[in-house]
mmCIF file with all atom_site columns, C-alpha atoms in Angstrom:
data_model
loop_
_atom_site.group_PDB
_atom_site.id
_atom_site.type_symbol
_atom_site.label_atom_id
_atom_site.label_alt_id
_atom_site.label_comp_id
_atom_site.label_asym_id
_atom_site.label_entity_id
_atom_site.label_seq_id
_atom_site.pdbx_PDB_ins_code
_atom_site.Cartn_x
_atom_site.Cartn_y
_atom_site.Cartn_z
_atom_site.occupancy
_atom_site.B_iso_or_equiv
_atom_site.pdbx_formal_charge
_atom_site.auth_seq_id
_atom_site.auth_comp_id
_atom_site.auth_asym_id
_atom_site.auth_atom_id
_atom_site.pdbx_PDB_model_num
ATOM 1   C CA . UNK Q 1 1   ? 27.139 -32.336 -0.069  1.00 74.00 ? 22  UNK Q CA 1
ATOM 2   C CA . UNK Q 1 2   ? 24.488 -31.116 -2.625  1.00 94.00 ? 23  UNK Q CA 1
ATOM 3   C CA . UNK Q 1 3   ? 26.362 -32.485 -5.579  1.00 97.00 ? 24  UNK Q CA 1
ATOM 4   C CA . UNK Q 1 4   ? 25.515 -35.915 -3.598  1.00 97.00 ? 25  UNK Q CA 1
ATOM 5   C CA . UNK Q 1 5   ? 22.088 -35.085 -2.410  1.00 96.00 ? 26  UNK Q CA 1
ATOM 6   C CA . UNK Q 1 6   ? 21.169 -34.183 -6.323  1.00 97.00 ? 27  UNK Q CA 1
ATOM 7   C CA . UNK Q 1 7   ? 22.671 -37.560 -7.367  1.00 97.00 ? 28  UNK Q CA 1
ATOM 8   C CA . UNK Q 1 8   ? 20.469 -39.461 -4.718  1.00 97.00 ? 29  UNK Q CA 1
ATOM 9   C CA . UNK Q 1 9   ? 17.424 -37.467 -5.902  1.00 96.00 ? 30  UNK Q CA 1
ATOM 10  C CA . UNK Q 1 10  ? 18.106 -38.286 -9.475  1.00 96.00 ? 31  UNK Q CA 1
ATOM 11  C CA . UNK Q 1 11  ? 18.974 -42.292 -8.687  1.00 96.00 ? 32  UNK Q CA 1
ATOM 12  C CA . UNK Q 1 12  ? 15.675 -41.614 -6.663  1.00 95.00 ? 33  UNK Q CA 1
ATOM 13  C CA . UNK Q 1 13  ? 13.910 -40.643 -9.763  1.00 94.00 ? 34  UNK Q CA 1
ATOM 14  C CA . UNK Q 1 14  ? 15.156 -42.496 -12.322 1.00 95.00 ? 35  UNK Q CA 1
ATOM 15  C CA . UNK Q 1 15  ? 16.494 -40.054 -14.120 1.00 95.00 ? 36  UNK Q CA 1
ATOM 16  C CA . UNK Q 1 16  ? 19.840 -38.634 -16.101 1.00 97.00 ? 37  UNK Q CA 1
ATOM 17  C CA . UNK Q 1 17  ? 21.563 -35.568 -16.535 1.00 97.00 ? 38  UNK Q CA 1
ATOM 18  C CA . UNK Q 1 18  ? 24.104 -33.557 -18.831 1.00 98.00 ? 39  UNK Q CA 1
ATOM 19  C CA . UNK Q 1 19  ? 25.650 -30.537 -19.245 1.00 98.00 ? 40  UNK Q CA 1
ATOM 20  C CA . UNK Q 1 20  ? 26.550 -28.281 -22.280 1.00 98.00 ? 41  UNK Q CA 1
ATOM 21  C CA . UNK Q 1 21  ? 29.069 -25.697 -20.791 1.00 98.00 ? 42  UNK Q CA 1
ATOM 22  C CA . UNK Q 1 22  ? 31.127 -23.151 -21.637 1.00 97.00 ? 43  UNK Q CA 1
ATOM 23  C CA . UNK Q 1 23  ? 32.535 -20.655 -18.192 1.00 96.00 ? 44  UNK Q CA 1
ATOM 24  C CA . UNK Q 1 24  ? 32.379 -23.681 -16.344 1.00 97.00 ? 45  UNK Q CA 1
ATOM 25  C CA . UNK Q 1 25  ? 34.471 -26.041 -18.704 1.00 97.00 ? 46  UNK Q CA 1
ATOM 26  C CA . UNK Q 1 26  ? 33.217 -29.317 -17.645 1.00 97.00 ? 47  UNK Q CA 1
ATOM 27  C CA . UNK Q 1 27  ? 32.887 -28.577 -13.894 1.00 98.00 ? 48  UNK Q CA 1
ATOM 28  C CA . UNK Q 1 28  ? 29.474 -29.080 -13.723 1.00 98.00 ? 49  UNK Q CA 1
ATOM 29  C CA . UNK Q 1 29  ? 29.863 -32.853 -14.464 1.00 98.00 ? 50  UNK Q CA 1
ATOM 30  C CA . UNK Q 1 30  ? 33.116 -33.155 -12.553 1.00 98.00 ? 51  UNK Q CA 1
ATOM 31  C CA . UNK Q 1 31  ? 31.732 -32.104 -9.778  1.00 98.00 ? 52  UNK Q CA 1
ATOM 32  C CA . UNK Q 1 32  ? 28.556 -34.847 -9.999  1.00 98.00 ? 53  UNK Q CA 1
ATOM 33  C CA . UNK Q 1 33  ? 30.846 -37.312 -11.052 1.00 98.00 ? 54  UNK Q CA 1
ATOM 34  C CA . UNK Q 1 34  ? 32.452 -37.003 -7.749  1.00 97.00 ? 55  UNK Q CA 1
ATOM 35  C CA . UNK Q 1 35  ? 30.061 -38.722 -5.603  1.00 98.00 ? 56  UNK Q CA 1
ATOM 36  C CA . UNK Q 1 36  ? 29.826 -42.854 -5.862  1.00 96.00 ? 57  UNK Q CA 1
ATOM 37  C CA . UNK Q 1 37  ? 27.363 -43.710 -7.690  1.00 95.00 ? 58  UNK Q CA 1
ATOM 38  C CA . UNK Q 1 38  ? 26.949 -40.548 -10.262 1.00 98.00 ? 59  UNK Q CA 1
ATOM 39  C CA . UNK Q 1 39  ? 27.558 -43.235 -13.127 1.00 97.00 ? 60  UNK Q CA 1
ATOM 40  C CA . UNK Q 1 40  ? 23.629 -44.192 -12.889 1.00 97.00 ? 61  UNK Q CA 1
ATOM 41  C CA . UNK Q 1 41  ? 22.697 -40.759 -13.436 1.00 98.00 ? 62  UNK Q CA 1
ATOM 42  C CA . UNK Q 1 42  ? 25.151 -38.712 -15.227 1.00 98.00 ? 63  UNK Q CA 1
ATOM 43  C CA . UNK Q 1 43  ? 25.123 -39.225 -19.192 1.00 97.00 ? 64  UNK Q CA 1
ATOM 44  C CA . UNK Q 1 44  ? 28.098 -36.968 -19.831 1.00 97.00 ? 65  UNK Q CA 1
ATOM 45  C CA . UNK Q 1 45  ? 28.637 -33.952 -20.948 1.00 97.00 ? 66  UNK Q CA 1
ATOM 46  C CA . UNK Q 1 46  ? 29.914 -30.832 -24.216 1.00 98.00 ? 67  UNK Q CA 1
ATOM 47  C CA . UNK Q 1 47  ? 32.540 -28.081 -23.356 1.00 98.00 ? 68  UNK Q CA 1
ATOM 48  C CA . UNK Q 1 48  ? 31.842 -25.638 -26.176 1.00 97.00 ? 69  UNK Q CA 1
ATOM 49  C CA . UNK Q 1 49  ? 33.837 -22.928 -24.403 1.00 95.00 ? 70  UNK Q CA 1
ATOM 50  C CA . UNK Q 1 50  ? 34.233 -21.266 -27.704 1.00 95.00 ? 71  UNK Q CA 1
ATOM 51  C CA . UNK Q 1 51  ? 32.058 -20.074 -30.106 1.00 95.00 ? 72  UNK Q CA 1
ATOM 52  C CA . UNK Q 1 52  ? 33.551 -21.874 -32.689 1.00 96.00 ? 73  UNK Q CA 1
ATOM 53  C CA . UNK Q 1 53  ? 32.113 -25.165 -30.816 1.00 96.00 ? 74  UNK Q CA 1
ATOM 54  C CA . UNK Q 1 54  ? 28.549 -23.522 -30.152 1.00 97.00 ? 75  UNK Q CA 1
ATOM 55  C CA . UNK Q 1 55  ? 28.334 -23.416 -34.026 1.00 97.00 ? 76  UNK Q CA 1
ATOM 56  C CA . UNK Q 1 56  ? 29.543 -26.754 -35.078 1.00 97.00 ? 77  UNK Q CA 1
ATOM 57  C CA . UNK Q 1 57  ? 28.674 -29.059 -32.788 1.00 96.00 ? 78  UNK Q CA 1
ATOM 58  C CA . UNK Q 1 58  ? 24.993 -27.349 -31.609 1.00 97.00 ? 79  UNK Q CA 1
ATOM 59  C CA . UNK Q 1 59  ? 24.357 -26.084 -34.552 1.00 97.00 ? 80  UNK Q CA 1
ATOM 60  C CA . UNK Q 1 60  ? 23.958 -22.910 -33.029 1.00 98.00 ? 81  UNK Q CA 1
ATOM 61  C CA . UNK Q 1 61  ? 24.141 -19.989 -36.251 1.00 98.00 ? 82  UNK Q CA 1
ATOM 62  C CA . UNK Q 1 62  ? 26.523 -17.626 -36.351 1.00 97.00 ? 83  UNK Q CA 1
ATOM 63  C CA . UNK Q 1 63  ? 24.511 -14.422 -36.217 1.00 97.00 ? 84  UNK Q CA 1
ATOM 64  C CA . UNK Q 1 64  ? 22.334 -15.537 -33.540 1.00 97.00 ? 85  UNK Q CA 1
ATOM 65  C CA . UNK Q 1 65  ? 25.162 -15.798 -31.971 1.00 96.00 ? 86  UNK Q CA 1
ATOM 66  C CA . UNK Q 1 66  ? 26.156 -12.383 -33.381 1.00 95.00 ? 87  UNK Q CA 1
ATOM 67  C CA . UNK Q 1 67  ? 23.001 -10.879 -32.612 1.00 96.00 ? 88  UNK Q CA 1
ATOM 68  C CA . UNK Q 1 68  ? 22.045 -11.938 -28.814 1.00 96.00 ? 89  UNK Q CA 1
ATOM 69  C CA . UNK Q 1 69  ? 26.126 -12.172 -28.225 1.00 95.00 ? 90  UNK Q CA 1
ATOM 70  C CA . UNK Q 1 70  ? 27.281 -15.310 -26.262 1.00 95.00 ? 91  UNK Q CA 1
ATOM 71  C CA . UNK Q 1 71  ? 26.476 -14.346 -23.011 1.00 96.00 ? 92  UNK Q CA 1
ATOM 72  C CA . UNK Q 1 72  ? 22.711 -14.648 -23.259 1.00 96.00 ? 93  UNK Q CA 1
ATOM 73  C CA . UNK Q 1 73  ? 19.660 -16.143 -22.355 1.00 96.00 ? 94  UNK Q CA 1
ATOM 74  C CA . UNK Q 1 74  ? 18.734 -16.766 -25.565 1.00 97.00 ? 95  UNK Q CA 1
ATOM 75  C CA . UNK Q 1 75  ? 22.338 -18.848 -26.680 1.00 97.00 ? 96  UNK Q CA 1
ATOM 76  C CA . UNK Q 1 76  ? 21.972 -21.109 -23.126 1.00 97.00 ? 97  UNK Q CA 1
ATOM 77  C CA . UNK Q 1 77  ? 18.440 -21.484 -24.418 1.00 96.00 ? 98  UNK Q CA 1
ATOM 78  C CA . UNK Q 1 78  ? 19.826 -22.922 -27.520 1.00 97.00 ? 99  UNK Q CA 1
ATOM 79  C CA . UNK Q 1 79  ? 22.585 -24.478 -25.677 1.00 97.00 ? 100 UNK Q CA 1
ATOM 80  C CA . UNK Q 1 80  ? 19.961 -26.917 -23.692 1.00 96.00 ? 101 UNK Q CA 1
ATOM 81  C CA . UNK Q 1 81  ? 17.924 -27.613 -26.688 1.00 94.00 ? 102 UNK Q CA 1
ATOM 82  C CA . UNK Q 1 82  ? 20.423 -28.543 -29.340 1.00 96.00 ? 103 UNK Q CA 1
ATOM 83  C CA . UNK Q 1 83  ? 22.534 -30.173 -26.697 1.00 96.00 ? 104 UNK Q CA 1
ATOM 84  C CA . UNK Q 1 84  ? 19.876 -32.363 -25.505 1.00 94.00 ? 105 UNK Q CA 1
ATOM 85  C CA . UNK Q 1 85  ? 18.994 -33.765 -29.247 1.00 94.00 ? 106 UNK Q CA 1
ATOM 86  C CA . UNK Q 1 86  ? 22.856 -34.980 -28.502 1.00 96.00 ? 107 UNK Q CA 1
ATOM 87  C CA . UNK Q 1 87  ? 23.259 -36.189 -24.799 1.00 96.00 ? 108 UNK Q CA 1
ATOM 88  C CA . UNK Q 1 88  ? 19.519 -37.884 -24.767 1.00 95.00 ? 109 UNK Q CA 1
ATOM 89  C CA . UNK Q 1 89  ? 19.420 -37.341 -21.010 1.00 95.00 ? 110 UNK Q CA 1
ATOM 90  C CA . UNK Q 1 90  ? 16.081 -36.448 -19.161 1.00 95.00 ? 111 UNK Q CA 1
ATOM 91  C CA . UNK Q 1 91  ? 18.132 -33.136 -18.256 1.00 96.00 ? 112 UNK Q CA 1
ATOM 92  C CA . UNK Q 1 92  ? 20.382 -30.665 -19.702 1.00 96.00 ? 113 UNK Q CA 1
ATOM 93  C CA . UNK Q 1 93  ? 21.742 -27.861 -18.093 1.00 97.00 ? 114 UNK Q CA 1
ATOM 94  C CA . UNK Q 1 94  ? 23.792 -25.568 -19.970 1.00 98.00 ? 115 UNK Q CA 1
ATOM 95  C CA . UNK Q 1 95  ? 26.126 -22.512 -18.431 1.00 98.00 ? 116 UNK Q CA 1
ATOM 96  C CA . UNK Q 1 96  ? 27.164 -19.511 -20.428 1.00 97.00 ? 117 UNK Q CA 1
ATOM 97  C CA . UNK Q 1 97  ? 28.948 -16.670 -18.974 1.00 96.00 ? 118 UNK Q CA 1
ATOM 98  C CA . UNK Q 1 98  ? 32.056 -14.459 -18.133 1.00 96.00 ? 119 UNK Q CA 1
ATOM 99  C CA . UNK Q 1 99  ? 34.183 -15.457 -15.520 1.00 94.00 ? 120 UNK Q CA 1
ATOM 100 C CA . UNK Q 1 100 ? 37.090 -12.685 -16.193 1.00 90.00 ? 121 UNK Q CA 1
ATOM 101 C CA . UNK Q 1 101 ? 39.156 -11.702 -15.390 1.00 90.00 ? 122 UNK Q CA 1
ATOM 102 C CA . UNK Q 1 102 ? 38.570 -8.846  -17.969 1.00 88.00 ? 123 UNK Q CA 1
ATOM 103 C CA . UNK Q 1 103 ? 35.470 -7.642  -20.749 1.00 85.00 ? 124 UNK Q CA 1
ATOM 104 C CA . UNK Q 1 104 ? 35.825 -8.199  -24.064 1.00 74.00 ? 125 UNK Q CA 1
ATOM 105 C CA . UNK Q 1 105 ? 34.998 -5.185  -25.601 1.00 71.00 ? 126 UNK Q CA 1
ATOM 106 C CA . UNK Q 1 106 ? 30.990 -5.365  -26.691 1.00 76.00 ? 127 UNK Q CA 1
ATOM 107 C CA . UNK Q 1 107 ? 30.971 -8.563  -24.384 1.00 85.00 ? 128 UNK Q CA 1
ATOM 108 C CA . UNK Q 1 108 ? 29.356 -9.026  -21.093 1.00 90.00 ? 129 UNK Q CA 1
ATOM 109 C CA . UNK Q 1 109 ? 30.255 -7.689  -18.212 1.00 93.00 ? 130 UNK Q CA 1
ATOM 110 C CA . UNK Q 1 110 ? 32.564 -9.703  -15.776 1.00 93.00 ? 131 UNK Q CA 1
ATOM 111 C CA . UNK Q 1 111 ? 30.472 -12.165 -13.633 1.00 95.00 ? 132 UNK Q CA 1
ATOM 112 C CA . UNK Q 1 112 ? 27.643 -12.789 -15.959 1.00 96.00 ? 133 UNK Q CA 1
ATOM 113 C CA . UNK Q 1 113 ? 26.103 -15.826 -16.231 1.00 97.00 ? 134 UNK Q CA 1
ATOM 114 C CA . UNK Q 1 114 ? 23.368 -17.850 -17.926 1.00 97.00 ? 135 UNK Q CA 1
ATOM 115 C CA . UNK Q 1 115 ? 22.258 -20.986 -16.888 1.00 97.00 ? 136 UNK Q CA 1
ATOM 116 C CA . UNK Q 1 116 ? 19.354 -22.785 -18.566 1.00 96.00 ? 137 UNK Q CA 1
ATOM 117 C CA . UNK Q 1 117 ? 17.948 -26.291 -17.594 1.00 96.00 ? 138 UNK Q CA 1
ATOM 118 C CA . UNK Q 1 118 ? 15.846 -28.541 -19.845 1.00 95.00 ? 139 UNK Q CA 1
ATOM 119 C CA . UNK Q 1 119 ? 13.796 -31.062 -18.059 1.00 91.00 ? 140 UNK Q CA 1
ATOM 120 C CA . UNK Q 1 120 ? 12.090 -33.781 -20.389 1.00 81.00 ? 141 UNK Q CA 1
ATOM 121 C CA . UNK Q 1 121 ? 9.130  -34.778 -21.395 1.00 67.00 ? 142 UNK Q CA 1
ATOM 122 C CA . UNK Q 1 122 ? 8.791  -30.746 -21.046 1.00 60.00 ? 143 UNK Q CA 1
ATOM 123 C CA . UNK Q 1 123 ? 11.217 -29.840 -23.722 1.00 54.00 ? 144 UNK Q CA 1
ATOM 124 C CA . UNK Q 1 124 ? 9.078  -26.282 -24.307 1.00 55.00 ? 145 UNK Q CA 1
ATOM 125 C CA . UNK Q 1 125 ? 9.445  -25.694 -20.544 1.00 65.00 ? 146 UNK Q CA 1
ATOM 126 C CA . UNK Q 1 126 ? 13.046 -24.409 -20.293 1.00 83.00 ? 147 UNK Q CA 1
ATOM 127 C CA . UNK Q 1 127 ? 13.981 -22.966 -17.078 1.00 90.00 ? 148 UNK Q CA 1
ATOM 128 C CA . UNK Q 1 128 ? 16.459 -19.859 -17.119 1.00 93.00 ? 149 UNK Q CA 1
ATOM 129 C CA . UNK Q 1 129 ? 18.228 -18.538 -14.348 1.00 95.00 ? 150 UNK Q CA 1
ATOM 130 C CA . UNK Q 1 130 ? 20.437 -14.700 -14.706 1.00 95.00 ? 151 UNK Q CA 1
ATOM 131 C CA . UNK Q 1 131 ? 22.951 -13.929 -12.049 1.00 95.00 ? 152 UNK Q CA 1
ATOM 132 C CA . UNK Q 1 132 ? 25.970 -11.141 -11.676 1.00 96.00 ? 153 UNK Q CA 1
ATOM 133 C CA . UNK Q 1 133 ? 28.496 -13.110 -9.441  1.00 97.00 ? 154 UNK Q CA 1
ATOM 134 C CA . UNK Q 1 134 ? 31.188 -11.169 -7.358  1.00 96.00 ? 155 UNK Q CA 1
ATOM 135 C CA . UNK Q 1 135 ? 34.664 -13.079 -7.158  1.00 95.00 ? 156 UNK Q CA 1
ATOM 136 C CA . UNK Q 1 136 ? 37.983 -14.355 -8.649  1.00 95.00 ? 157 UNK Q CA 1
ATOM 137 C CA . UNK Q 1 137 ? 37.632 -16.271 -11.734 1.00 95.00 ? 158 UNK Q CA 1
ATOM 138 C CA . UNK Q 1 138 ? 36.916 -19.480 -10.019 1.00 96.00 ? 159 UNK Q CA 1
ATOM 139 C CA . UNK Q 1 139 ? 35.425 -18.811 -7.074  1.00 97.00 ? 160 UNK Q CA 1
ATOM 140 C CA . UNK Q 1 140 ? 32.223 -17.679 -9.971  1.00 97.00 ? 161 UNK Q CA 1
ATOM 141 C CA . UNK Q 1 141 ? 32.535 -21.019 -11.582 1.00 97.00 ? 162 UNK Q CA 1
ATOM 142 C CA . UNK Q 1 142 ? 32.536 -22.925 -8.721  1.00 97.00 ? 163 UNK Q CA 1
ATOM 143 C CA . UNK Q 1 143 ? 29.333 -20.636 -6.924  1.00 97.00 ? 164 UNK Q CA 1
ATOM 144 C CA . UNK Q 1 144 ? 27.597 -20.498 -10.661 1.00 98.00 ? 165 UNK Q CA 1
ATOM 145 C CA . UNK Q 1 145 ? 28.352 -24.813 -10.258 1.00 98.00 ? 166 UNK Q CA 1
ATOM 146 C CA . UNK Q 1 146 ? 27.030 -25.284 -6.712  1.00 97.00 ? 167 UNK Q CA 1
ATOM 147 C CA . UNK Q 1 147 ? 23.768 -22.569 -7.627  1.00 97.00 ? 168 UNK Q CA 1
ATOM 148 C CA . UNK Q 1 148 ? 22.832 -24.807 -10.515 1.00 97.00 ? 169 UNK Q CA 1
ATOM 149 C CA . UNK Q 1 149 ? 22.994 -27.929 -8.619  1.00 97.00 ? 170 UNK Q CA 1
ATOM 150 C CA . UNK Q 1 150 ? 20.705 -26.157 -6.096  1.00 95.00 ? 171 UNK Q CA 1
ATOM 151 C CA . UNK Q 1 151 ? 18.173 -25.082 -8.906  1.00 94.00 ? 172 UNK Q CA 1
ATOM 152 C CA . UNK Q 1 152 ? 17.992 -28.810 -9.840  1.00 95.00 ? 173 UNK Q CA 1
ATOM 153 C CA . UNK Q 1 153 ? 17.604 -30.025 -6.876  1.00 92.00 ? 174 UNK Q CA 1
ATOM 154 C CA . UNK Q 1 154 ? 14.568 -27.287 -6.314  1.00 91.00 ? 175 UNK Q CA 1
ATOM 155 C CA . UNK Q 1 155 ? 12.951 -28.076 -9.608  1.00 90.00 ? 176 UNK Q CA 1
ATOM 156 C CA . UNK Q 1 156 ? 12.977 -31.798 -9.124  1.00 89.00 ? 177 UNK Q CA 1
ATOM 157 C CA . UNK Q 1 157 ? 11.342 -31.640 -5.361  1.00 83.00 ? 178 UNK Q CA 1
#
């Protein structure tokens, strides 16, 4: 229901979105993609689930990387920019995060997540969003999914 009231508000608008995720693993998109009509609106979409991607198709240096780790404001940040110079779309959202089931040692702690959303002509106005979800593995990438579709919706009202 709000992956279809988001399209409508974004057919509405005149607008198009994309995604650059990683915990989610194309979800995000899926999930739009669902509802008739989402081909008006949704550009596409990068899974960069690992780091390895981050770096080679973003752009996105290794020691920022190193130095913020993955699970960060600062790499979604990046995530959104670099991956809007690619999708062209009038937003980006991108999802980093750890959806478990276990820590990686010196890695974030299970449930995670950061979620940043770039909203053109306002590249310099990124909007980032924190959360520690609760949950199996899925159930936090389908709630971190259905929050950011929420945030969107809020931002464009």
């Amino acid at each position: 229901m709000e992956a279809k009231k988001l399209v409508d508000l974004l057919n509405k608008k005149k607008l198009t979105i994309a995604s650059v995720e990683s915990l989610t693993a194309g979800l995000f998109i899926a999930t739009l993609a669902n509802v008739p009509g989402a081909s008006k609106v949704v550009r596409g979409g990068l899974i960069t689930y690992q780091s390895s991607l981050k770096t080679s198709l973003l752009g996105i240096k290794k020691e920022t990387i190193k130095k913020y780790g993955v699970v960060s404001k600062e790499i979604a940040t990046l995530m959104a920019k670099e991956g809007s110079k690619l999708l062209k779309s009038d937003i980006v959202v991108s999802f980093t995060g750890n959806a478990g089931p276990t820590k990686e040692p010196g890695g974030a702690e299970v449930g995670r997540v950061h979620i940043a959303i770039l909203c053109k002509p306002n590249v310099a106005l990124i909007k980032n969003f924190t959360k520690v979800y609760k949950g199996s593995r899925n159930s936090i990438r389908e709630a971190v999914v259905n929050d950011a579709i929420s945030l969107i919706f809020e931002i464009l009202k």
